[in-house]
Amino acid sequence: MMKHSEARAATLVEALPYLQRFADKTIVIKYGGNAMVEEELKASFASDITLLKQVGINPVVIHGGGPQIGKLLAKIGKEAKFIDGMRVTDSETMDIVEMVLAGLVNKEIVGNVNKAGGKAIGLSGKDGGLICARKMQFERNAPEMDVPEIIDLGHVGKVHSINTEILNLLDTDRFIPVIAPVGYHKEAGQSYNINADLVAGAIAQALGAAKLVLLTDVAGVLDKDKELCSKLSPAETRALIADGTIAGGMIPKVTCCLDAVAAGVKQAHIIDGRVPHALLLEILTDDGVGTVFSEE
């Protein structure tokens, strides 16, 4: 019993310098993967976010929702189409995307955080002009073509700018923003579906966040021996991409982290959201549970 009490006390003491370092700082979290599906993980994430806010750290949550979109499309009999991993989003699909992300998924996360004792507010990029978007120009190289093929993905967008005014206002009033990655082009009157990682990176840069954290379903970046790389510099990361160690779907996540660090975000993390309380373990302990990217 005494050893157990000592271990718990040691954990609290270990967290102290991190609590001091990140007091009044903003941490932007992309929330996705199994952490959004399994009930135990959803509850642990909500309590992590609530605790961070309670101790004076300012979390901003951006969430995905691809599986939930796919389920509703299947339910109404609409086929999901992808090109090179990108969802083709026509007007009807965009309506479903917005309904699921800004409605169903967003409000469930808000409810979970509020149940844990937090004060969460759900937003989409359309609220207060938060995410100004532009249509994504998607090009695909083909060996038989002299120039890249331009593919129309419909309502798939990229971040043009972030209006931080509403986020700063919520922070002042001790609310936790929970953001659906739906952007808006006011002049064109169009909504756009935007990759949640890209939205999280853009918001982290706009807010001058101390950290950007991407929750995934992998342990982090693995080396050639499948061992976790707990810390990587930009140069080391680019070398791992060049030699093929970092490949496939991990490349855009890593690139998002490198872009954030290059733009002034102190640290960016890819962590294993399958681990209960992964967020607290990464931010408030010495060992962490993923890969951290920084210039240092």
CSV table of C-alpha atoms in Angstrom, one decimal:
chain,number,residue,atom,x,y,z
A,1,MET,CA,0.0,0.0,0.0
A,2,MET,CA,2.8,2.4,0.9
A,3,LYS,CA,4.7,1.7,-2.3
A,4,HIS,CA,1.5,2.3,-4.4
A,5,SER,CA,1.0,5.6,-2.6
A,6,GLU,CA,4.6,6.6,-3.2
A,7,ALA,CA,4.3,5.8,-6.9
A,8,ARG,CA,1.2,7.9,-7.2
A,9,ALA,CA,2.9,10.8,-5.4
A,10,ALA,CA,5.9,10.5,-7.7
A,11,THR,CA,3.7,10.8,-10.7
A,12,LEU,CA,2.2,14.0,-9.4
A,13,VAL,CA,5.6,15.4,-8.6
A,14,GLU,CA,6.8,14.4,-12.1
A,15,ALA,CA,4.0,16.4,-13.6
A,16,LEU,CA,4.8,19.6,-11.7
A,17,PRO,CA,7.4,21.1,-14.0
A,18,TYR,CA,5.2,20.5,-17.0
A,19,LEU,CA,2.2,22.1,-15.4
A,20,GLN,CA,4.4,25.1,-14.7
A,21,ARG,CA,5.9,25.2,-18.2
A,22,PHE,CA,2.5,25.0,-20.0
A,23,ALA,CA,0.4,27.2,-17.6
A,24,ASP,CA,-1.6,29.6,-19.8
A,25,LYS,CA,-0.2,28.0,-22.9
A,26,THR,CA,-2.4,26.7,-25.8
A,27,ILE,CA,-2.2,23.1,-26.9
A,28,VAL,CA,-4.0,22.1,-30.1
A,29,ILE,CA,-5.1,18.5,-30.3
A,30,LYS,CA,-6.3,16.6,-33.4
A,31,TYR,CA,-8.7,13.9,-32.0
A,32,GLY,CA,-9.3,10.8,-34.2
A,33,GLY,CA,-8.9,7.1,-34.6
A,34,ASN,CA,-9.9,4.5,-32.0
A,35,ALA,CA,-9.9,7.2,-29.3
A,36,MET,CA,-13.1,8.5,-30.9
A,37,VAL,CA,-14.7,5.0,-31.1
A,38,GLU,CA,-14.0,3.0,-28.0
A,39,GLU,CA,-16.1,4.0,-25.0
A,40,GLU,CA,-13.2,3.8,-22.5
A,41,LEU,CA,-10.9,5.8,-24.7
A,42,LYS,CA,-13.6,8.5,-25.3
A,43,ALA,CA,-14.1,8.9,-21.6
A,44,SER,CA,-10.4,9.1,-20.8
A,45,PHE,CA,-9.9,11.7,-23.6
A,46,ALA,CA,-12.7,13.8,-22.2
A,47,SER,CA,-11.3,13.7,-18.7
A,48,ASP,CA,-7.8,14.5,-20.0
A,49,ILE,CA,-9.1,17.6,-21.8
A,50,THR,CA,-11.0,18.7,-18.7
A,51,LEU,CA,-8.1,18.2,-16.4
A,52,LEU,CA,-5.7,20.2,-18.7
A,53,LYS,CA,-8.2,23.1,-18.7
A,54,GLN,CA,-8.7,22.9,-14.9
A,55,VAL,CA,-4.9,23.2,-14.2
A,56,GLY,CA,-4.6,26.3,-16.4
A,57,ILE,CA,-3.6,24.9,-19.8
A,58,ASN,CA,-5.7,25.8,-22.8
A,59,PRO,CA,-6.7,22.8,-25.0
A,60,VAL,CA,-8.2,23.4,-28.5
A,61,VAL,CA,-9.7,20.2,-30.0
A,62,ILE,CA,-10.1,19.5,-33.7
A,63,HIS,CA,-11.7,16.2,-34.6
A,64,GLY,CA,-12.1,13.9,-37.6
A,65,GLY,CA,-15.1,11.6,-38.4
A,66,GLY,CA,-14.3,9.6,-41.6
A,67,PRO,CA,-15.8,6.3,-40.3
A,68,GLN,CA,-19.0,8.0,-39.1
A,69,ILE,CA,-19.4,9.7,-42.5
A,70,GLY,CA,-18.9,6.4,-44.3
A,71,LYS,CA,-21.5,4.7,-42.1
A,72,LEU,CA,-24.2,7.3,-42.9
A,73,LEU,CA,-23.4,7.3,-46.6
A,74,ALA,CA,-23.8,3.6,-46.6
A,75,LYS,CA,-27.1,3.8,-44.7
A,76,ILE,CA,-28.6,6.1,-47.3
A,77,GLY,CA,-27.2,4.0,-50.1
A,78,LYS,CA,-24.6,6.5,-51.4
A,79,GLU,CA,-21.3,5.0,-52.6
A,80,ALA,CA,-18.2,6.6,-51.0
A,81,LYS,CA,-15.6,7.4,-53.6
A,82,PHE,CA,-11.9,8.0,-53.0
A,83,ILE,CA,-9.0,9.0,-55.2
A,84,ASP,CA,-5.5,8.5,-53.8
A,85,GLY,CA,-7.0,8.4,-50.3
A,86,MET,CA,-9.0,11.6,-50.8
A,87,ARG,CA,-12.8,11.5,-50.4
A,88,VAL,CA,-14.6,12.8,-53.5
A,89,THR,CA,-17.2,15.2,-52.1
A,90,ASP,CA,-20.0,16.3,-54.3
A,91,SER,CA,-22.8,18.6,-53.0
A,92,GLU,CA,-24.9,15.8,-51.6
A,93,THR,CA,-21.9,14.2,-49.8
A,94,MET,CA,-20.9,17.6,-48.5
A,95,ASP,CA,-24.3,17.9,-46.8
A,96,ILE,CA,-23.7,14.5,-45.1
A,97,VAL,CA,-20.1,15.5,-44.2
A,98,GLU,CA,-21.3,18.7,-42.5
A,99,MET,CA,-24.2,16.9,-40.8
A,100,VAL,CA,-22.0,14.3,-39.3
A,101,LEU,CA,-18.9,16.4,-38.4
A,102,ALA,CA,-20.6,19.6,-37.2
A,103,GLY,CA,-23.6,17.8,-35.8
A,104,LEU,CA,-23.4,14.2,-34.7
A,105,VAL,CA,-19.7,13.8,-33.9
A,106,ASN,CA,-19.0,17.3,-32.7
A,107,LYS,CA,-21.9,17.3,-30.2
A,108,GLU,CA,-21.0,13.9,-28.9
A,109,ILE,CA,-17.5,15.1,-28.0
A,110,VAL,CA,-18.9,18.3,-26.5
A,111,GLY,CA,-21.2,16.1,-24.4
A,112,ASN,CA,-18.4,13.8,-23.2
A,113,VAL,CA,-16.2,16.8,-22.1
A,114,ASN,CA,-19.1,18.4,-20.3
A,115,LYS,CA,-20.0,15.1,-18.6
A,116,ALA,CA,-16.4,15.0,-17.4
A,117,GLY,CA,-16.8,18.4,-15.8
A,118,GLY,CA,-15.5,20.6,-18.6
A,119,LYS,CA,-17.1,23.6,-20.4
A,120,ALA,CA,-16.9,22.6,-24.1
A,121,ILE,CA,-18.3,24.6,-27.0
A,122,GLY,CA,-18.8,23.0,-30.4
A,123,LEU,CA,-17.9,24.9,-33.5
A,124,SER,CA,-17.4,24.3,-37.2
A,125,GLY,CA,-15.1,26.4,-39.3
A,126,LYS,CA,-18.2,28.4,-40.5
A,127,ASP,CA,-18.9,29.7,-37.0
A,128,GLY,CA,-17.6,33.3,-36.7
A,129,GLY,CA,-15.6,32.8,-39.9
A,130,LEU,CA,-13.2,30.6,-38.0
A,131,ILE,CA,-11.8,28.6,-41.0
A,132,CYS,CA,-11.6,30.5,-44.3
A,133,ALA,CA,-11.2,27.8,-47.0
A,134,ARG,CA,-10.4,27.5,-50.6
A,135,LYS,CA,-11.0,24.7,-53.0
A,136,MET,CA,-8.1,22.2,-53.1
A,137,GLN,CA,-6.3,21.8,-56.4
A,138,PHE,CA,-5.5,18.1,-56.5
A,139,GLU,CA,-2.9,17.0,-59.0
A,140,ARG,CA,-1.8,13.4,-59.8
A,141,ASN,CA,1.3,12.5,-61.7
A,142,ALA,CA,1.1,9.7,-64.3
A,143,PRO,CA,4.0,8.2,-66.2
A,144,GLU,CA,2.2,8.4,-69.5
A,145,MET,CA,1.4,12.1,-69.1
A,146,ASP,CA,3.7,15.1,-69.7
A,147,VAL,CA,1.9,17.2,-67.1
A,148,PRO,CA,0.1,16.3,-63.9
A,149,GLU,CA,-3.5,15.3,-64.1
A,150,ILE,CA,-5.8,17.8,-62.4
A,151,ILE,CA,-8.6,16.0,-60.6
A,152,ASP,CA,-11.8,17.7,-59.3
A,153,LEU,CA,-12.6,16.3,-55.8
A,154,GLY,CA,-15.6,18.6,-55.4
A,155,HIS,CA,-16.0,20.2,-52.0
A,156,VAL,CA,-12.6,19.3,-50.7
A,157,GLY,CA,-10.7,22.3,-49.4
A,158,LYS,CA,-7.6,23.7,-47.8
A,159,VAL,CA,-7.2,26.3,-45.1
A,160,HIS,CA,-6.7,29.8,-46.5
A,161,SER,CA,-6.8,31.6,-43.1
A,162,ILE,CA,-7.8,31.2,-39.5
A,163,ASN,CA,-9.8,33.8,-37.6
A,164,THR,CA,-8.6,33.4,-34.0
A,165,GLU,CA,-10.9,36.0,-32.5
A,166,ILE,CA,-13.6,33.5,-31.4
A,167,LEU,CA,-11.1,31.1,-30.0
A,168,ASN,CA,-9.4,33.8,-27.9
A,169,LEU,CA,-12.8,34.9,-26.6
A,170,LEU,CA,-13.7,31.4,-25.6
A,171,ASP,CA,-10.4,31.0,-23.8
A,172,THR,CA,-11.0,34.1,-21.8
A,173,ASP,CA,-14.3,32.7,-20.6
A,174,ARG,CA,-12.7,29.3,-19.7
A,175,PHE,CA,-14.5,27.4,-22.5
A,176,ILE,CA,-12.9,24.5,-24.4
A,177,PRO,CA,-13.3,24.8,-28.2
A,178,VAL,CA,-14.2,21.6,-30.1
A,179,ILE,CA,-13.9,22.2,-33.8
A,180,ALA,CA,-15.3,20.3,-36.8
A,181,PRO,CA,-13.0,20.6,-39.9
A,182,VAL,CA,-15.6,22.2,-42.2
A,183,GLY,CA,-14.4,25.4,-43.8
A,184,TYR,CA,-16.2,28.1,-45.7
A,185,HIS,CA,-15.5,30.4,-48.7
A,186,LYS,CA,-17.7,33.4,-48.1
A,187,GLU,CA,-17.3,34.9,-51.5
A,188,ALA,CA,-18.1,31.7,-53.3
A,189,GLY,CA,-20.8,30.7,-50.7
A,190,GLN,CA,-19.3,27.2,-50.5
A,191,SER,CA,-18.6,24.8,-47.6
A,192,TYR,CA,-15.5,22.6,-47.8
A,193,ASN,CA,-14.4,19.3,-46.2
A,194,ILE,CA,-10.8,19.8,-44.9
A,195,ASN,CA,-8.4,17.2,-43.6
A,196,ALA,CA,-8.5,17.5,-39.8
A,197,ASP,CA,-4.7,17.2,-39.4
A,198,LEU,CA,-4.3,20.2,-41.7
A,199,VAL,CA,-6.9,22.2,-39.8
A,200,ALA,CA,-5.2,21.4,-36.5
A,201,GLY,CA,-1.8,22.4,-37.9
A,202,ALA,CA,-3.2,25.7,-39.2
A,203,ILE,CA,-4.9,26.5,-36.0
A,204,ALA,CA,-1.8,25.7,-33.9
A,205,GLN,CA,0.2,28.1,-36.1
A,206,ALA,CA,-2.4,30.8,-36.0
A,207,LEU,CA,-2.6,30.6,-32.2
A,208,GLY,CA,1.1,30.4,-31.6
A,209,ALA,CA,0.5,27.1,-29.7
A,210,ALA,CA,3.1,25.6,-27.4
A,211,LYS,CA,2.2,22.1,-28.8
A,212,LEU,CA,0.4,20.4,-31.6
A,213,VAL,CA,-0.7,16.8,-30.8
A,214,LEU,CA,-2.1,14.3,-33.3
A,215,LEU,CA,-3.8,11.3,-31.8
A,216,THR,CA,-3.5,8.3,-34.1
A,217,ASP,CA,-3.8,4.5,-34.1
A,218,VAL,CA,-0.1,3.9,-34.1
A,219,ALA,CA,2.6,4.2,-31.5
A,220,GLY,CA,4.3,7.0,-33.3
A,221,VAL,CA,7.1,7.1,-35.9
A,222,LEU,CA,9.0,3.7,-36.0
A,223,ASP,CA,12.5,3.2,-37.2
A,224,LYS,CA,13.6,0.4,-39.6
A,225,ASP,CA,13.7,-2.0,-36.7
A,226,LYS,CA,10.1,-1.1,-35.8
A,227,GLU,CA,11.3,0.7,-32.6
A,228,LEU,CA,9.6,3.9,-31.5
A,229,CYS,CA,11.5,7.1,-32.3
A,230,SER,CA,10.6,9.1,-29.2
A,231,LYS,CA,12.2,12.4,-30.6
A,232,LEU,CA,13.0,13.6,-34.1
A,233,SER,CA,14.5,16.8,-35.5
A,234,PRO,CA,13.3,18.1,-38.9
A,235,ALA,CA,16.6,16.9,-40.5
A,236,GLU,CA,16.2,13.4,-39.0
A,237,THR,CA,12.6,13.2,-40.1
A,238,ARG,CA,13.3,14.2,-43.7
A,239,ALA,CA,16.0,11.5,-43.8
A,240,LEU,CA,13.5,8.9,-42.7
A,241,ILE,CA,11.1,10.0,-45.4
A,242,ALA,CA,13.8,9.9,-48.0
A,243,ASP,CA,14.9,6.4,-47.2
A,244,GLY,CA,11.3,5.1,-47.1
A,245,THR,CA,11.2,4.4,-43.3
A,246,ILE,CA,8.3,7.0,-43.0
A,247,ALA,CA,5.9,6.1,-45.8
A,248,GLY,CA,2.2,6.0,-46.8
A,249,GLY,CA,-0.3,7.7,-44.6
A,250,MET,CA,2.3,8.7,-42.0
A,251,ILE,CA,3.9,11.1,-44.4
A,252,PRO,CA,1.1,13.8,-44.4
A,253,LYS,CA,0.9,13.6,-40.6
A,254,VAL,CA,4.7,14.0,-40.2
A,255,THR,CA,4.7,16.8,-42.8
A,256,CYS,CA,1.9,18.6,-40.8
A,257,CYS,CA,4.1,18.4,-37.7
A,258,LEU,CA,7.2,19.7,-39.5
A,259,ASP,CA,5.2,22.6,-41.0
A,260,ALA,CA,3.9,23.5,-37.5
A,261,VAL,CA,7.4,23.5,-36.0
A,262,ALA,CA,8.8,25.5,-38.9
A,263,ALA,CA,6.1,28.1,-38.3
A,264,GLY,CA,6.9,28.5,-34.6
A,265,VAL,CA,5.0,25.9,-32.8
A,266,LYS,CA,7.5,24.7,-30.1
A,267,GLN,CA,6.7,21.0,-30.3
A,268,ALA,CA,4.5,18.7,-32.4
A,269,HIS,CA,3.6,15.2,-31.4
A,270,ILE,CA,2.2,12.0,-33.0
A,271,ILE,CA,0.9,9.8,-30.1
A,272,ASP,CA,-0.9,6.5,-29.7
A,273,GLY,CA,-4.5,7.4,-28.9
A,274,ARG,CA,-5.2,3.7,-28.2
A,275,VAL,CA,-3.5,4.2,-24.8
A,276,PRO,CA,-5.8,5.4,-22.1
A,277,HIS,CA,-5.0,8.9,-21.0
A,278,ALA,CA,-2.3,9.2,-23.8
A,279,LEU,CA,-2.7,12.9,-23.8
A,280,LEU,CA,-1.7,13.4,-20.2
A,281,LEU,CA,1.1,10.9,-20.4
A,282,GLU,CA,2.6,12.7,-23.4
A,283,ILE,CA,2.3,16.2,-22.0
A,284,LEU,CA,2.9,15.8,-18.3
A,285,THR,CA,5.4,12.9,-18.0
A,286,ASP,CA,9.1,12.4,-18.9
A,287,ASP,CA,8.7,9.4,-21.1
A,288,GLY,CA,5.5,10.2,-23.1
A,289,VAL,CA,3.8,7.8,-25.4
A,290,GLY,CA,4.7,8.9,-28.9
A,291,THR,CA,7.0,10.8,-31.2
A,292,VAL,CA,7.8,14.5,-30.6
A,293,PHE,CA,9.2,16.8,-33.3
A,294,SER,CA,11.1,20.0,-32.5
A,295,GLU,CA,13.9,22.1,-33.7
A,296,GLU,CA,15.9,21.4,-30.5
